[in-house]
mmCIF file of C-alpha atoms in Angstrom:
data_model
loop_
_atom_site.group_PDB
_atom_site.id
_atom_site.type_symbol
_atom_site.label_atom_id
_atom_site.label_comp_id
_atom_site.label_asym_id
_atom_site.label_seq_id
_atom_site.Cartn_x
_atom_site.Cartn_y
_atom_site.Cartn_z
ATOM 1 C CA MET H 1359 10.674 -15.104 35.551
ATOM 2 C CA ASP H 1360 14.234 -15.070 36.545
ATOM 3 C CA ILE H 1361 16.688 -14.659 33.528
ATOM 4 C CA ILE H 1362 20.164 -16.034 33.815
ATOM 5 C CA SER H 1363 22.806 -14.142 32.071
ATOM 6 C CA PRO H 1364 26.603 -13.567 31.956
ATOM 7 C CA LEU H 1365 26.585 -10.143 31.696
ATOM 8 C CA PRO H 1366 26.261 -7.699 34.641
ATOM 9 C CA VAL H 1367 23.165 -5.978 33.032
ATOM 10 C CA LEU H 1368 21.198 -3.611 34.873
ATOM 11 C CA ALA H 1369 18.265 -2.321 33.211
ATOM 12 C CA GLU H 1370 14.354 -2.087 32.495
ATOM 13 C CA ASP H 1371 11.787 -3.402 30.994
ATOM 14 C CA ASN H 1372 8.529 -1.931 31.210
ATOM 15 C CA GLY H 1373 9.377 -0.591 34.365
ATOM 16 C CA ILE H 1374 10.500 -4.188 35.557
ATOM 17 C CA PRO H 1375 14.191 -3.818 37.006
ATOM 18 C CA TYR H 1376 16.879 -6.361 36.189
ATOM 19 C CA ILE H 1377 19.092 -6.832 38.940
ATOM 20 C CA PHE H 1378 22.340 -8.639 38.248
ATOM 21 C CA VAL H 1379 23.578 -10.892 41.490
ATOM 22 C CA THR H 1380 26.698 -12.029 41.968
ATOM 23 C CA SER H 1381 26.814 -13.306 45.877
ATOM 24 C CA LYS H 1382 23.875 -14.141 48.478
ATOM 25 C CA GLU H 1383 24.303 -10.637 49.812
ATOM 26 C CA GLU H 1384 23.561 -8.936 46.662
ATOM 27 C CA LEU H 1385 20.546 -10.923 46.238
ATOM 28 C CA ALA H 1386 18.987 -9.794 50.278
ATOM 29 C CA ARG H 1387 19.585 -6.064 49.342
ATOM 30 C CA ALA H 1388 18.024 -6.519 46.239
ATOM 31 C CA CYS H 1389 14.539 -8.080 47.696
ATOM 32 C CA LEU H 1390 14.988 -5.724 50.366
ATOM 33 C CA THR H 1391 15.097 -2.732 48.219
ATOM 34 C CA LYS H 1392 12.661 -4.299 45.219
ATOM 35 C CA ARG H 1393 9.836 -6.758 45.684
ATOM 36 C CA PRO H 1394 10.626 -10.121 44.861
ATOM 37 C CA THR H 1395 7.412 -10.330 42.446
ATOM 38 C CA SER H 1396 8.312 -6.762 40.522
ATOM 39 C CA CYS H 1397 12.170 -7.751 39.278
ATOM 40 C CA VAL H 1398 14.246 -10.164 37.487
ATOM 41 C CA LEU H 1399 17.210 -11.461 39.011
ATOM 42 C CA ILE H 1400 20.538 -12.326 36.788
ATOM 43 C CA VAL H 1401 22.597 -14.473 37.599
ATOM 44 C CA PRO H 1402 25.899 -16.045 36.095
ATOM 45 C CA THR H 1403 24.897 -18.890 34.340
ATOM 46 C CA MET H 1404 26.972 -22.476 34.975
ATOM 47 C CA PRO H 1405 29.793 -22.901 32.057
ATOM 48 C CA VAL H 1406 30.962 -19.578 32.929
ATOM 49 C CA LYS H 1407 33.748 -19.905 35.080
ATOM 50 C CA LYS H 1408 35.165 -16.225 35.432
ATOM 51 C CA LEU H 1409 33.151 -13.393 34.504
ATOM 52 C CA LYS H 1410 35.019 -10.551 32.495
ATOM 53 C CA LYS H 1411 34.552 -7.048 33.558
ATOM 54 C CA THR H 1412 33.217 -5.083 30.804
ATOM 55 C CA SER H 1413 33.889 -1.237 32.002
ATOM 56 C CA GLU H 1414 37.417 0.712 32.244
ATOM 57 C CA GLU H 1415 36.938 0.871 35.993
ATOM 58 C CA ASP H 1416 37.134 -2.813 36.494
ATOM 59 C CA ALA H 1417 39.870 -3.177 33.658
ATOM 60 C CA GLY H 1418 42.728 -3.660 35.967
ATOM 61 C CA GLU H 1419 40.390 -5.562 38.804
ATOM 62 C CA LYS H 1420 41.336 -9.177 38.978
ATOM 63 C CA ASP H 1421 38.325 -11.755 37.382
ATOM 64 C CA GLU H 1422 36.295 -12.867 39.861
ATOM 65 C CA ASP H 1423 35.739 -16.794 40.260
ATOM 66 C CA TYR H 1424 31.485 -17.550 40.364
ATOM 67 C CA SER H 1425 31.422 -21.154 39.775
ATOM 68 C CA GLU H 1426 31.132 -21.722 43.411
ATOM 69 C CA LEU H 1427 28.796 -19.392 44.213
ATOM 70 C CA TYR H 1428 26.497 -20.157 41.136
ATOM 71 C CA GLU H 1429 24.528 -22.844 43.194
ATOM 72 C CA GLU H 1430 23.865 -21.121 46.399
ATOM 73 C CA VAL H 1431 22.408 -18.295 44.263
ATOM 74 C CA VAL H 1432 20.331 -20.354 42.311
ATOM 75 C CA LYS H 1433 19.201 -21.871 45.401
ATOM 76 C CA GLU H 1434 18.046 -18.467 46.434
ATOM 77 C CA VAL H 1435 16.343 -17.366 43.438
ATOM 78 C CA LYS H 1436 14.466 -20.672 43.378
ATOM 79 C CA ASP H 1437 13.422 -20.559 46.944
ATOM 80 C CA LEU H 1438 12.088 -16.852 45.944
ATOM 81 C CA ARG H 1439 10.229 -18.323 43.227
ATOM 82 C CA THR H 1440 8.417 -20.795 45.308
ATOM 83 C CA SER H 1441 7.465 -17.928 47.697
ATOM 84 C CA LYS H 1442 6.183 -15.894 45.163
ATOM 85 C CA THR H 1443 3.783 -18.908 43.584
ATOM 86 C CA LYS H 1444 2.867 -20.099 47.552
ATOM 87 C CA MET H 1445 -0.768 -20.625 47.567
ATOM 88 C CA SER H 1446 -2.909 -18.408 49.740
ATOM 89 C CA THR H 1447 -5.680 -19.513 51.889
ATOM 90 C CA VAL H 1448 -8.990 -17.152 51.469
ATOM 91 C CA LEU H 1449 -11.940 -16.476 52.898
ATOM 92 C CA LEU H 1450 -14.584 -16.289 50.284
ATOM 93 C CA THR H 1451 -18.217 -15.120 52.199
ATOM 94 C CA GLY H 1452 -21.536 -16.148 50.431
ATOM 95 C CA ALA H 1453 -19.718 -19.024 48.655
ATOM 96 C CA ASN H 1454 -23.308 -20.266 47.285
ATOM 97 C CA GLY H 1455 -24.053 -17.067 45.497
ATOM 98 C CA PHE H 1456 -23.765 -16.221 41.758
ATOM 99 C CA VAL H 1457 -20.987 -13.913 41.651
ATOM 100 C CA ALA H 1458 -18.950 -16.514 44.577
ATOM 101 C CA ALA H 1459 -19.264 -19.556 42.432
ATOM 102 C CA THR H 1460 -16.853 -18.092 39.799
ATOM 103 C CA ILE H 1461 -14.692 -16.966 42.261
ATOM 104 C CA LEU H 1462 -14.676 -20.273 43.987
ATOM 105 C CA ARG H 1463 -13.915 -21.921 40.404
ATOM 106 C CA LYS H 1464 -11.046 -19.098 40.004
ATOM 107 C CA LEU H 1465 -9.734 -19.482 43.583
ATOM 108 C CA LEU H 1466 -9.285 -23.212 43.629
ATOM 109 C CA GLU H 1467 -7.990 -23.357 39.520
ATOM 110 C CA ARG H 1468 -5.046 -21.137 40.550
ATOM 111 C CA GLY H 1469 -3.969 -23.614 43.717
ATOM 112 C CA HIS H 1470 -5.936 -21.573 46.571
ATOM 113 C CA THR H 1471 -7.362 -23.080 49.641
ATOM 114 C CA VAL H 1472 -10.842 -21.540 50.322
ATOM 115 C CA VAL H 1473 -12.627 -21.217 53.173
ATOM 116 C CA GLY H 1474 -16.218 -20.353 52.436
ATOM 117 C CA THR H 1475 -19.496 -18.884 54.229
ATOM 118 C CA VAL H 1476 -22.870 -20.347 53.988
ATOM 119 C CA ARG H 1477 -25.509 -19.446 56.272
ATOM 120 C CA SER H 1478 -26.456 -23.364 56.633
ATOM 121 C CA GLU H 1479 -24.995 -26.923 55.809
ATOM 122 C CA SER H 1480 -27.605 -26.970 53.360
ATOM 123 C CA LYS H 1481 -26.016 -24.141 51.525
ATOM 124 C CA THR H 1482 -23.177 -26.519 50.966
ATOM 125 C CA LYS H 1483 -24.328 -29.233 49.214
ATOM 126 C CA PHE H 1484 -24.362 -28.467 45.527
ATOM 127 C CA ILE H 1485 -20.685 -26.718 46.489
ATOM 128 C CA ARG H 1486 -19.871 -29.852 47.660
ATOM 129 C CA GLU H 1487 -20.773 -31.746 44.553
ATOM 130 C CA GLN H 1488 -19.222 -29.137 42.108
ATOM 131 C CA HIS H 1489 -15.666 -29.328 43.808
ATOM 132 C CA LYS H 1490 -15.542 -33.316 45.125
ATOM 133 C CA ALA H 1491 -12.018 -33.058 44.383
ATOM 134 C CA ALA H 1492 -11.188 -29.912 45.927
ATOM 135 C CA VAL H 1493 -13.162 -31.022 48.877
ATOM 136 C CA ASN H 1494 -11.431 -34.603 49.642
ATOM 137 C CA ALA H 1495 -8.286 -33.012 49.476
ATOM 138 C CA ASP H 1496 -9.036 -30.445 51.917
ATOM 139 C CA LYS H 1497 -8.659 -27.516 49.264
ATOM 140 C CA LEU H 1498 -11.928 -26.272 50.188
ATOM 141 C CA LYS H 1499 -13.540 -26.088 53.509
ATOM 142 C CA PHE H 1500 -16.583 -24.267 54.877
ATOM 143 C CA ALA H 1501 -17.718 -22.378 57.788
ATOM 144 C CA ILE H 1502 -21.677 -21.457 59.008
ATOM 145 C CA VAL H 1503 -22.127 -17.957 59.659
ATOM 146 C CA GLU H 1504 -26.147 -17.549 59.721
ATOM 147 C CA ASP H 1505 -26.555 -14.156 60.072
ATOM 148 C CA ILE H 1506 -23.945 -11.568 58.495
ATOM 149 C CA THR H 1507 -25.261 -8.472 60.362
ATOM 150 C CA VAL H 1508 -24.878 -9.768 63.965
ATOM 151 C CA ASP H 1509 -22.081 -8.416 65.557
ATOM 152 C CA GLY H 1510 -18.439 -10.489 65.455
ATOM 153 C CA ALA H 1511 -20.742 -12.916 63.065
ATOM 154 C CA PHE H 1512 -16.915 -13.485 60.837
ATOM 155 C CA ASP H 1513 -14.844 -14.124 64.092
ATOM 156 C CA GLU H 1514 -14.688 -17.180 64.756
ATOM 157 C CA VAL H 1515 -13.981 -18.616 61.064
ATOM 158 C CA LEU H 1516 -11.434 -15.651 61.406
ATOM 159 C CA GLN H 1517 -9.794 -16.995 64.179
ATOM 160 C CA ALA H 1518 -9.918 -20.372 63.218
ATOM 161 C CA HIS H 1519 -7.806 -20.181 59.950
ATOM 162 C CA GLN H 1520 -4.357 -18.004 59.232
ATOM 163 C CA PHE H 1521 -6.139 -15.793 56.155
ATOM 164 C CA ASP H 1522 -4.183 -14.081 53.589
ATOM 165 C CA ALA H 1523 -7.219 -12.565 52.250
ATOM 166 C CA VAL H 1524 -10.764 -12.139 52.675
ATOM 167 C CA LEU H 1525 -13.519 -11.928 49.747
ATOM 168 C CA HIS H 1526 -16.610 -10.612 50.979
ATOM 169 C CA THR H 1527 -19.357 -11.322 48.058
ATOM 170 C CA SER H 1528 -22.035 -11.840 51.007
ATOM 171 C CA SER H 1529 -24.941 -9.542 50.915
ATOM 172 C CA PRO H 1530 -28.884 -10.802 51.297
ATOM 173 C CA PHE H 1531 -31.099 -10.643 48.420
ATOM 174 C CA HIS H 1532 -34.539 -11.756 47.083
ATOM 175 C CA TYR H 1533 -37.125 -10.077 44.932
ATOM 176 C CA ASN H 1534 -40.225 -10.149 47.550
ATOM 177 C CA ILE H 1535 -38.856 -7.008 49.425
ATOM 178 C CA GLN H 1536 -40.844 -5.048 51.169
ATOM 179 C CA ASP H 1537 -38.572 -2.580 53.255
ATOM 180 C CA ILE H 1538 -35.470 -1.807 50.901
ATOM 181 C CA ASP H 1539 -33.460 -0.364 53.682
ATOM 182 C CA LYS H 1540 -34.602 -3.205 56.545
ATOM 183 C CA GLU H 1541 -34.081 -6.275 54.069
ATOM 184 C CA LEU H 1542 -31.376 -5.043 51.212
ATOM 185 C CA LEU H 1543 -29.324 -1.894 52.276
ATOM 186 C CA GLN H 1544 -28.971 -2.407 56.209
ATOM 187 C CA PRO H 1545 -27.789 -6.063 55.819
ATOM 188 C CA ALA H 1546 -25.502 -5.372 53.391
ATOM 189 C CA ILE H 1547 -23.836 -2.494 55.355
ATOM 190 C CA LYS H 1548 -23.940 -4.506 58.596
ATOM 191 C CA GLY H 1549 -22.385 -7.074 57.134
ATOM 192 C CA THR H 1550 -19.213 -5.388 54.906
ATOM 193 C CA THR H 1551 -18.713 -2.989 58.125
ATOM 194 C CA GLY H 1552 -19.029 -6.286 60.555
ATOM 195 C CA ILE H 1553 -16.449 -8.462 58.624
ATOM 196 C CA LEU H 1554 -14.251 -5.244 58.127
ATOM 197 C CA ASP H 1555 -14.253 -5.142 61.943
ATOM 198 C CA SER H 1556 -13.589 -8.966 62.930
ATOM 199 C CA ILE H 1557 -10.511 -8.555 60.350
ATOM 200 C CA HIS H 1558 -8.676 -5.452 62.007
ATOM 201 C CA ARG H 1559 -9.465 -6.856 65.238
ATOM 202 C CA VAL H 1560 -9.272 -10.803 65.401
ATOM 203 C CA ALA H 1561 -7.202 -11.567 61.701
ATOM 204 C CA PRO H 1562 -3.883 -9.858 61.363
ATOM 205 C CA SER H 1563 -2.640 -12.331 58.861
ATOM 206 C CA VAL H 1564 -4.937 -10.836 56.361
ATOM 207 C CA LYS H 1565 -3.091 -8.666 53.791
ATOM 208 C CA ARG H 1566 -5.577 -8.096 50.917
ATOM 209 C CA VAL H 1567 -9.658 -7.734 50.871
ATOM 210 C CA VAL H 1568 -11.891 -7.663 48.617
ATOM 211 C CA ILE H 1569 -15.765 -6.184 48.422
ATOM 212 C CA THR H 1570 -17.704 -7.245 45.539
ATOM 213 C CA SER H 1571 -21.171 -5.036 45.012
ATOM 214 C CA SER H 1572 -23.935 -5.961 42.681
ATOM 215 C CA PHE H 1573 -25.385 -4.667 39.328
ATOM 216 C CA ALA H 1574 -28.689 -4.080 41.376
ATOM 217 C CA ALA H 1575 -25.943 -1.102 43.241
ATOM 218 C CA ILE H 1576 -26.245 0.640 39.957
ATOM 219 C CA VAL H 1577 -29.276 -0.807 37.565
ATOM 220 C CA ASP H 1578 -32.144 2.222 37.049
ATOM 221 C CA ARG H 1579 -35.147 -0.334 36.354
ATOM 222 C CA SER H 1580 -37.416 3.115 35.477
ATOM 223 C CA GLN H 1581 -34.947 3.465 32.316
ATOM 224 C CA GLY H 1582 -35.624 0.341 30.614
ATOM 225 C CA ASN H 1583 -32.999 -2.492 29.996
ATOM 226 C CA ARG H 1584 -31.243 0.092 27.846
ATOM 227 C CA PRO H 1585 -29.325 -2.486 25.604
ATOM 228 C CA GLY H 1586 -26.152 -1.284 24.801
ATOM 229 C CA LYS H 1587 -25.346 1.249 27.791
ATOM 230 C CA ILE H 1588 -21.890 0.677 29.751
ATOM 231 C CA TYR H 1589 -22.480 1.631 33.330
ATOM 232 C CA THR H 1590 -19.724 3.717 34.935
ATOM 233 C CA GLU H 1591 -18.980 5.275 38.418
ATOM 234 C CA GLU H 1592 -22.080 8.452 37.553
ATOM 235 C CA ASP H 1593 -24.587 5.341 37.515
ATOM 236 C CA TRP H 1594 -26.580 4.164 40.772
ATOM 237 C CA ASN H 1595 -30.039 2.708 41.505
ATOM 238 C CA PRO H 1596 -32.294 5.454 42.299
#
């Protein structure tokens, strides 16, 4: 949020700095020293033709006319606001999964463009029906990754788009487990290390990576359902 004020205020509110800006140069310096997402820019209001000095040190100086400057400074502020709200392009792995369903809905609601990975084209049918508008607007796309444990499994999709973020939710899971290590643990480990490796090698545009886990990682079935229990980092599936 940008606060418009005729006063040369420099203060903090809950740690957020308020920076008084009277020129494009000062605006540039403010942006270099403070991230635009964590500061409030204060510029002279349009009706104020001259900004009166407020300190004894400035009393003898000539009042400066900021009226000509106003439009340029406000344009810079608007440009900053636009850049702050620019929507990201996000890779969402395992897009047809339970957790991914909510993540996908939230991303689309907030205007982001999403590329979702699934194991086969048939897995996209339900998602396409649920998010027809996003698909038609080219805000939701899909990529097929048949086996996330294969080396370089995500290389192709990461190279095909300029991603800002990756949300990795994909992990094989089913109830007919015969070998926990082979069927659950190793695929989860290889899928995660594999996508991190691919991001590092072929996706320099990615600025943020989020990796989700599962309740299955912390639940101990030998203890029963334990209603009311609060799970923490101390809990782990034995």
